[in-house]
N, CA, C and O atoms as a MOPAC input file, in Angstrom:
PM7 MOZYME 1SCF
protein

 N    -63.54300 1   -68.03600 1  -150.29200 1
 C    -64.92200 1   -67.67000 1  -150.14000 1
 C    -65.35800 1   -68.04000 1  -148.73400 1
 O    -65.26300 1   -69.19200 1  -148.31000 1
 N    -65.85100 1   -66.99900 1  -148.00500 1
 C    -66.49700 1   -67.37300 1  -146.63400 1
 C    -68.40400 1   -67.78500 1  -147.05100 1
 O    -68.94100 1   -67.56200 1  -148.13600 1
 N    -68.85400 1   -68.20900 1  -146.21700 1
 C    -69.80600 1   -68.97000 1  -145.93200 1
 C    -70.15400 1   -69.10200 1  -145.13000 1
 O    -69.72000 1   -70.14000 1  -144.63100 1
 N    -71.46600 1   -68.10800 1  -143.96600 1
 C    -72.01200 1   -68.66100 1  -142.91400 1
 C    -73.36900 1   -69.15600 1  -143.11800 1
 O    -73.93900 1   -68.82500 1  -144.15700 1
 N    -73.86600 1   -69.77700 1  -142.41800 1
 C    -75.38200 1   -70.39100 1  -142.33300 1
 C    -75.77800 1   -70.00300 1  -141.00900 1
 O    -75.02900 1   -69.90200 1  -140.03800 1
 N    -77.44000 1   -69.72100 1  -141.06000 1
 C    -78.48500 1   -69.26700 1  -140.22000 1
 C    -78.48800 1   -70.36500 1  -139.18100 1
 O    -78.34400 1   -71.55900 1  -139.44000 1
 N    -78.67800 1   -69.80500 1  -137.89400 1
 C    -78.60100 1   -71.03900 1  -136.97800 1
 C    -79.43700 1   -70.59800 1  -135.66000 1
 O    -78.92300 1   -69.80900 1  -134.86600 1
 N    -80.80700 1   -71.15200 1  -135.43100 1
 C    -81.22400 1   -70.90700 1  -134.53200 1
 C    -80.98500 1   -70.89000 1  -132.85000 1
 O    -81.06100 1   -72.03200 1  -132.39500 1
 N    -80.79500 1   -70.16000 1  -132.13100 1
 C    -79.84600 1   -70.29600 1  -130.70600 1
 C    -80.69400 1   -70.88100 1  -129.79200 1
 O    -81.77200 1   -70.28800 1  -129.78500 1
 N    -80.64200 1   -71.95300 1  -128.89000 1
 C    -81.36500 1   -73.03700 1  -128.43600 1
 C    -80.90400 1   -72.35200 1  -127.06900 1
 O    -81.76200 1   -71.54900 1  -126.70100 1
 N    -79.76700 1   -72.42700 1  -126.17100 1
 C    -78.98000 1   -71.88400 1  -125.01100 1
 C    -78.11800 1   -70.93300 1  -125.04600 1
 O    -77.45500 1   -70.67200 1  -126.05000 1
 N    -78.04800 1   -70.38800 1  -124.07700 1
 C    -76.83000 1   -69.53500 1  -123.76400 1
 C    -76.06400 1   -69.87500 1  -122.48000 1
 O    -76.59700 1   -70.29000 1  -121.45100 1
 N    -74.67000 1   -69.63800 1  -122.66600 1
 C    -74.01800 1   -69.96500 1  -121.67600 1
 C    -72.95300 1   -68.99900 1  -121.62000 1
 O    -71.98400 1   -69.32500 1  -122.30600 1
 N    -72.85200 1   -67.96700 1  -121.04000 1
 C    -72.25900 1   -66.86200 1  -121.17300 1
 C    -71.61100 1   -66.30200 1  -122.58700 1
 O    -72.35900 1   -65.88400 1  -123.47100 1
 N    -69.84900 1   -66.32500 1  -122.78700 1
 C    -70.17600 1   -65.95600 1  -124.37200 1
 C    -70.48900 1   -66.97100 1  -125.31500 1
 O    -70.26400 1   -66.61500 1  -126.47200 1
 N    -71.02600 1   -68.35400 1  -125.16400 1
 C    -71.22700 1   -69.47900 1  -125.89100 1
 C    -72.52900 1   -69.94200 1  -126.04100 1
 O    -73.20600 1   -70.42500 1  -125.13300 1
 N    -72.87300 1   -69.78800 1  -127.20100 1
 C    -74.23900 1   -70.46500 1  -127.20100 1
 C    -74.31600 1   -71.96500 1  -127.80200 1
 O    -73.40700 1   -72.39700 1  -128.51000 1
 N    -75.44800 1   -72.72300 1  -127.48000 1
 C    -75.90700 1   -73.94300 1  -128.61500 1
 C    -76.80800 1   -73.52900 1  -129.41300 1
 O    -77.78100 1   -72.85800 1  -129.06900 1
 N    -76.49500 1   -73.98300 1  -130.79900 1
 C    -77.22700 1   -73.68600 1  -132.35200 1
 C    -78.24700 1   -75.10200 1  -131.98600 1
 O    -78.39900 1   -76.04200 1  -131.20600 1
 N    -78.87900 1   -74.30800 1  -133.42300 1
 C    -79.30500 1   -75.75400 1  -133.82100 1
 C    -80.00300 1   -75.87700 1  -135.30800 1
 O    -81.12700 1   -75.39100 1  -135.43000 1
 N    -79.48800 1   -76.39900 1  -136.24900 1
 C    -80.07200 1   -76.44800 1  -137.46300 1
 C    -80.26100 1   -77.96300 1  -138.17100 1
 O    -79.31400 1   -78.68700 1  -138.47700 1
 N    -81.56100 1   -78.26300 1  -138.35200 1
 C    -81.59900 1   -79.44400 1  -138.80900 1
 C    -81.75700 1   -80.51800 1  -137.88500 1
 O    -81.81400 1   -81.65800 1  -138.34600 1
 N    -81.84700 1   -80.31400 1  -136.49300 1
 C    -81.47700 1   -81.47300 1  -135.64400 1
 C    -80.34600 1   -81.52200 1  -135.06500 1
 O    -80.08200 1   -82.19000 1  -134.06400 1
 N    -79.29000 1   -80.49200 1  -135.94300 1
 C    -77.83600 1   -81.06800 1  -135.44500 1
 C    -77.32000 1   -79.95200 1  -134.57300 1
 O    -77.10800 1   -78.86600 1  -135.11300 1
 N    -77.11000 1   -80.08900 1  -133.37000 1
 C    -76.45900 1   -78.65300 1  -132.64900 1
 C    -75.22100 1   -78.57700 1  -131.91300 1
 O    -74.85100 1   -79.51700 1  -131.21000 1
 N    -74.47500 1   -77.37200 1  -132.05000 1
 C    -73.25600 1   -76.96600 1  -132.20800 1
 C    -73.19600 1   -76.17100 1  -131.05500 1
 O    -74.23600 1   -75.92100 1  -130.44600 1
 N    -72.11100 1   -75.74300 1  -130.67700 1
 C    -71.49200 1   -74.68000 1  -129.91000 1
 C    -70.95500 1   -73.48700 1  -130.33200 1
 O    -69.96100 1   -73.69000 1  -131.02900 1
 N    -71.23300 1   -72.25200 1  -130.17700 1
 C    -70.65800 1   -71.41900 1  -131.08300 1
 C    -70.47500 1   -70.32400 1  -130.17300 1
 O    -71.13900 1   -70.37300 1  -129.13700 1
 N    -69.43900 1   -68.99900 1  -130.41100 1
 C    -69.21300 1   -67.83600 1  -129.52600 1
 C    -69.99000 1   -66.79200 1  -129.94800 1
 O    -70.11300 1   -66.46300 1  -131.12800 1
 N    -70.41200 1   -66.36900 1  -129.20100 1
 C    -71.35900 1   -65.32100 1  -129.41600 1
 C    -70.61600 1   -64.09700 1  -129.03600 1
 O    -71.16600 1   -63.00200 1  -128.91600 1
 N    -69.27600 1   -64.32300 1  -128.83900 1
 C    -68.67100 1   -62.56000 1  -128.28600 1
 C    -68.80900 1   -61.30700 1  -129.25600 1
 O    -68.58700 1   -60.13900 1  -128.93700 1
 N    -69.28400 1   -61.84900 1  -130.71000 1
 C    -69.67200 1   -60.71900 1  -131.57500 1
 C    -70.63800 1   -59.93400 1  -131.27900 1
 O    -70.74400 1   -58.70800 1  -131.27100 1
 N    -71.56900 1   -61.06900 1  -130.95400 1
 C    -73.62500 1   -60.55400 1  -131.14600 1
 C    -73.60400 1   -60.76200 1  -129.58300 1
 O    -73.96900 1   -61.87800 1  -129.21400 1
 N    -73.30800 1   -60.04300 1  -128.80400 1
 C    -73.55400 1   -60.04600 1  -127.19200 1
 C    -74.99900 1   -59.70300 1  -126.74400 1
 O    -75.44100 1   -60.03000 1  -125.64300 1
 N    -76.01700 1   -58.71000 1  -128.10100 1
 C    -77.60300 1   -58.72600 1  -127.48400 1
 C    -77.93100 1   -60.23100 1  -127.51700 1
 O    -78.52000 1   -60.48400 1  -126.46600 1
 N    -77.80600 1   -61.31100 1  -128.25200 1
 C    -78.23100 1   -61.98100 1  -128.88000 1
 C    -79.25400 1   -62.87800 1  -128.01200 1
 O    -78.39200 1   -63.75100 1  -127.91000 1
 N    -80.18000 1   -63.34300 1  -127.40400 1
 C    -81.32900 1   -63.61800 1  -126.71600 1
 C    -81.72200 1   -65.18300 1  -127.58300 1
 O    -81.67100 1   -65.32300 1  -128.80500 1
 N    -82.14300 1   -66.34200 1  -126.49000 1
 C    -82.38300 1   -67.61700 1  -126.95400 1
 C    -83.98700 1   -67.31700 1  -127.87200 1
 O    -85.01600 1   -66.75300 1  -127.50100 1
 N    -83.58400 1   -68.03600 1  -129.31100 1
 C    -84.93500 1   -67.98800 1  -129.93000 1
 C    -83.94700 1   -67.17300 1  -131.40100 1
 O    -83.86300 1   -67.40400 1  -132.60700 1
 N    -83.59700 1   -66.58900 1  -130.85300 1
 C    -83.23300 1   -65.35600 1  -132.13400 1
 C    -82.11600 1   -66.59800 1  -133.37800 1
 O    -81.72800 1   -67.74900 1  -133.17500 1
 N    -81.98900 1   -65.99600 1  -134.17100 1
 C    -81.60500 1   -66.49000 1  -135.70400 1
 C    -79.92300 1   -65.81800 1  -135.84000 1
 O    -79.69500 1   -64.61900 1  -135.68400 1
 N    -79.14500 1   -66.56600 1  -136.07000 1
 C    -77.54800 1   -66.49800 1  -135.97500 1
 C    -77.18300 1   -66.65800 1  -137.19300 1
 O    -77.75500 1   -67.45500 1  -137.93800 1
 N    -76.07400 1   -65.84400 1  -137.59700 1
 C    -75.68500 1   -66.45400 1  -139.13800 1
 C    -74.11900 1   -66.56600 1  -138.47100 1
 O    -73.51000 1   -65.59500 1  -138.02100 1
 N    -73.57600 1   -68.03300 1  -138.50800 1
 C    -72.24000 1   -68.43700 1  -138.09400 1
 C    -71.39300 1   -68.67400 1  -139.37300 1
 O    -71.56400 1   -68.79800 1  -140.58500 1
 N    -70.59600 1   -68.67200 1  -138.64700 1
 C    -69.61800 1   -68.62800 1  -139.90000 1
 C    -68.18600 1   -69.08200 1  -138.98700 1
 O    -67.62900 1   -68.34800 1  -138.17100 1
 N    -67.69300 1   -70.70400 1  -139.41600 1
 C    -66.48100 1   -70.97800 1  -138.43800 1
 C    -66.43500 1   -71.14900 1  -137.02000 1
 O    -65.36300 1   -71.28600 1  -136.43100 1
 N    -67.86300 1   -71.14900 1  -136.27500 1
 C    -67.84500 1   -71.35100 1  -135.06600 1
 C    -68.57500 1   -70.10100 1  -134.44600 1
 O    -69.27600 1   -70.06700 1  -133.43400 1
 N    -68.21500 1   -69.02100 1  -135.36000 1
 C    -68.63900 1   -67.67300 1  -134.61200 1
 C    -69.96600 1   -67.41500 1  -134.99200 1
 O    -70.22000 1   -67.57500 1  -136.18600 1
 N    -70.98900 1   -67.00200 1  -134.14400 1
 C    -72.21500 1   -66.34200 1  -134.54500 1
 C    -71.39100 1   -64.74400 1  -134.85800 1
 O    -70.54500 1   -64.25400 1  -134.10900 1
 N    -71.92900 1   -64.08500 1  -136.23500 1
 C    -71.23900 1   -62.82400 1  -136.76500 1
 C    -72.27800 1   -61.41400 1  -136.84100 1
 O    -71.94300 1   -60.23200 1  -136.76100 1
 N    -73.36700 1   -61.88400 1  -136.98600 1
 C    -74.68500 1   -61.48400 1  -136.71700 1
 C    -75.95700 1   -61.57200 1  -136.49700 1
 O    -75.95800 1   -62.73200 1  -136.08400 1
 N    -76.99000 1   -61.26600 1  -136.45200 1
 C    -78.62600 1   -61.50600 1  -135.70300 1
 C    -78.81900 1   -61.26700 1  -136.93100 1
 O    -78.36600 1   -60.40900 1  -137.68800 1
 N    -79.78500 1   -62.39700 1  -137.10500 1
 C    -81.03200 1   -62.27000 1  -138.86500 1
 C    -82.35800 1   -62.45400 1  -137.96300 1
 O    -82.33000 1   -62.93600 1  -136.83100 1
 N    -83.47700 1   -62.02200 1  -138.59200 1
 C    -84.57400 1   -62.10600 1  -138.16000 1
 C    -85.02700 1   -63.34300 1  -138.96200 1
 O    -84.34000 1   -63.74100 1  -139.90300 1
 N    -86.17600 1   -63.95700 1  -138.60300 1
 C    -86.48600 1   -65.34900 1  -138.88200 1
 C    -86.93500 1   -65.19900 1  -140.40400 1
 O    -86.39600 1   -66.10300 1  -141.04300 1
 N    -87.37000 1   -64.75300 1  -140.85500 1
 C    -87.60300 1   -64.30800 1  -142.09900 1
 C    -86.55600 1   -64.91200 1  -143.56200 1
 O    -86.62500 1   -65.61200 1  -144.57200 1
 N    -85.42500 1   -63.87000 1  -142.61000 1
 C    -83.77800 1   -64.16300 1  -143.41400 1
 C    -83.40800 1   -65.58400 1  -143.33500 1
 O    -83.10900 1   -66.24800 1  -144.32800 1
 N    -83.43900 1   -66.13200 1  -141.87900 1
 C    -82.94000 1   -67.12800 1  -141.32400 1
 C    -83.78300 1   -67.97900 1  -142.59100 1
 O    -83.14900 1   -68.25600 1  -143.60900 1
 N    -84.81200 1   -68.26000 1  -142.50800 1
 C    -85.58000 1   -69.00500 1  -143.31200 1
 C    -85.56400 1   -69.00500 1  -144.78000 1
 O    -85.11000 1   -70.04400 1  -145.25900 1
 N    -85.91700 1   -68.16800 1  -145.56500 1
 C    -85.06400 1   -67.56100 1  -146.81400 1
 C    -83.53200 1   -68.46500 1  -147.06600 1
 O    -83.25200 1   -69.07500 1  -148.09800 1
 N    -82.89000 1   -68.38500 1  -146.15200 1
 C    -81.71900 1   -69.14800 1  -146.49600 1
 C    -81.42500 1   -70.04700 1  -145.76400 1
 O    -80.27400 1   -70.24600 1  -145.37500 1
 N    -82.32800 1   -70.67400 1  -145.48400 1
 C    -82.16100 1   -72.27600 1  -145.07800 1
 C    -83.08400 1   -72.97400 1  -146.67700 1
 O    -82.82600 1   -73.98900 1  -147.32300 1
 N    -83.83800 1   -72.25400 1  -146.81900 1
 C    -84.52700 1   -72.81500 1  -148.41000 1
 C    -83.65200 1   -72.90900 1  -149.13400 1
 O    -83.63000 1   -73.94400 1  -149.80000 1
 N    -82.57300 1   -71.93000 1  -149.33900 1
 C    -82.23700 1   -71.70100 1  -150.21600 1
 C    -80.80400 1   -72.91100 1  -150.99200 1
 O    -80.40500 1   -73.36400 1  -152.06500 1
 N    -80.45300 1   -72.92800 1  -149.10400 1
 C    -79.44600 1   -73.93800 1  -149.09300 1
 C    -80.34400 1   -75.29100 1  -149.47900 1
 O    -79.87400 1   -76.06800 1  -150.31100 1
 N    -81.20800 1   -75.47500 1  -149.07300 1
 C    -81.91500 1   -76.72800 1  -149.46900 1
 C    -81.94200 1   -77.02900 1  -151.03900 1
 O    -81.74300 1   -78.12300 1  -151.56700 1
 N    -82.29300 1   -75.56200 1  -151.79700 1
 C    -82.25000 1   -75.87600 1  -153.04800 1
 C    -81.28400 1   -76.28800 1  -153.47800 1
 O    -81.40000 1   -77.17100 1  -154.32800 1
 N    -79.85400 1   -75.81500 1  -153.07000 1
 C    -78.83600 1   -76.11800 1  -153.95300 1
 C    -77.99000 1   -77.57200 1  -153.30200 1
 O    -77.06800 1   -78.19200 1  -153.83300 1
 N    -78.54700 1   -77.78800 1  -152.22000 1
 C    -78.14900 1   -79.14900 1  -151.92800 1
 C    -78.79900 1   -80.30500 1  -153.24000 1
 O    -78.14800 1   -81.18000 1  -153.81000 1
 N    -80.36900 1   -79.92800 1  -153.47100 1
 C    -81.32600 1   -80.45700 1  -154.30800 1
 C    -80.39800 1   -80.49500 1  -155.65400 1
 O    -80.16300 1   -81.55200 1  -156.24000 1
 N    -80.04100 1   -79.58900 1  -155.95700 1
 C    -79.55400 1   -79.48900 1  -157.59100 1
 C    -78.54900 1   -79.91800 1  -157.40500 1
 O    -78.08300 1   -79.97100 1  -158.54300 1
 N    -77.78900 1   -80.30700 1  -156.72500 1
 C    -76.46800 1   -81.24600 1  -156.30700 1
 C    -76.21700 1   -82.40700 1  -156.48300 1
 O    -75.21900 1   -83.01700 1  -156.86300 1
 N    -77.51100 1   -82.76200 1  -156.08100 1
 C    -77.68700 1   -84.24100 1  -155.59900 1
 C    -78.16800 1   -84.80200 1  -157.01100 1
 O    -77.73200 1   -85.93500 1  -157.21300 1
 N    -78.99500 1   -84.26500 1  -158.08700 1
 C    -79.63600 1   -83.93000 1  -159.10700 1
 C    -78.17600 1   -84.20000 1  -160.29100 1
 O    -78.05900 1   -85.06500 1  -161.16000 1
 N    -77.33100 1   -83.22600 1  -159.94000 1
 C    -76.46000 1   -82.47200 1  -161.19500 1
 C    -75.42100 1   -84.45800 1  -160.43900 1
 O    -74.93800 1   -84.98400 1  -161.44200 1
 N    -75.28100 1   -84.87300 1  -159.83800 1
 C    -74.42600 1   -86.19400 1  -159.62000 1
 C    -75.21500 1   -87.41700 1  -160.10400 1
 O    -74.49400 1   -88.27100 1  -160.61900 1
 N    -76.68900 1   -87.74200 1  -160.05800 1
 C    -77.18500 1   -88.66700 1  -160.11600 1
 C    -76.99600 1   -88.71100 1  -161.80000 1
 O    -77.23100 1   -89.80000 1  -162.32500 1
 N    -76.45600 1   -87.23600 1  -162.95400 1
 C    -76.84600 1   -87.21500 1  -164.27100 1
 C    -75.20800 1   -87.64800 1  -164.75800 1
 O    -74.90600 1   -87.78000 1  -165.94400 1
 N    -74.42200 1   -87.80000 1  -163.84000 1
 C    -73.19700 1   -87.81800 1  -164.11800 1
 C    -72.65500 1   -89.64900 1  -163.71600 1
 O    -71.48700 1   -89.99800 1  -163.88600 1

């Protein structure tokens, strides 16, 4: 199963940008999404930004991950 998460792009540095989600920021290649412009919403996956989400999406599934971190943390404390 692949798995990317939304990642807001802070810099660019030719094909490499810095993310940033949560506080925590990463380095990632942007040679996929070459429009890709600082500000805009990344969904990475392995290092690679794979496509542009609009903030909307980006947000949507940063909740979403939040929830299921929540029911995680929830579904261990019953165990």
């Amino acid at each position: 199963m692949c798995i990317a998460v939304a990642q807001k792009v802070v810099k660019i540095d030719g094909d490499v940008a810095e993310t940033e989600l949560n506080g925590l920021k990463r380095r990632v290649s942007i040679s996929m999404v070459p429009d890709v412009k600082i500000g805009d919403y990344v969904m990475v996956h392995a290092g690679v930004a794979i496509s542009i989400v609009d903030k909307e999406t980006a947000e949507e599934d940063l909740k979403l991950w939040e929830e299921m971190e929540e029911a995680l943390r929830e579904s261990f404390k019953q165990n």
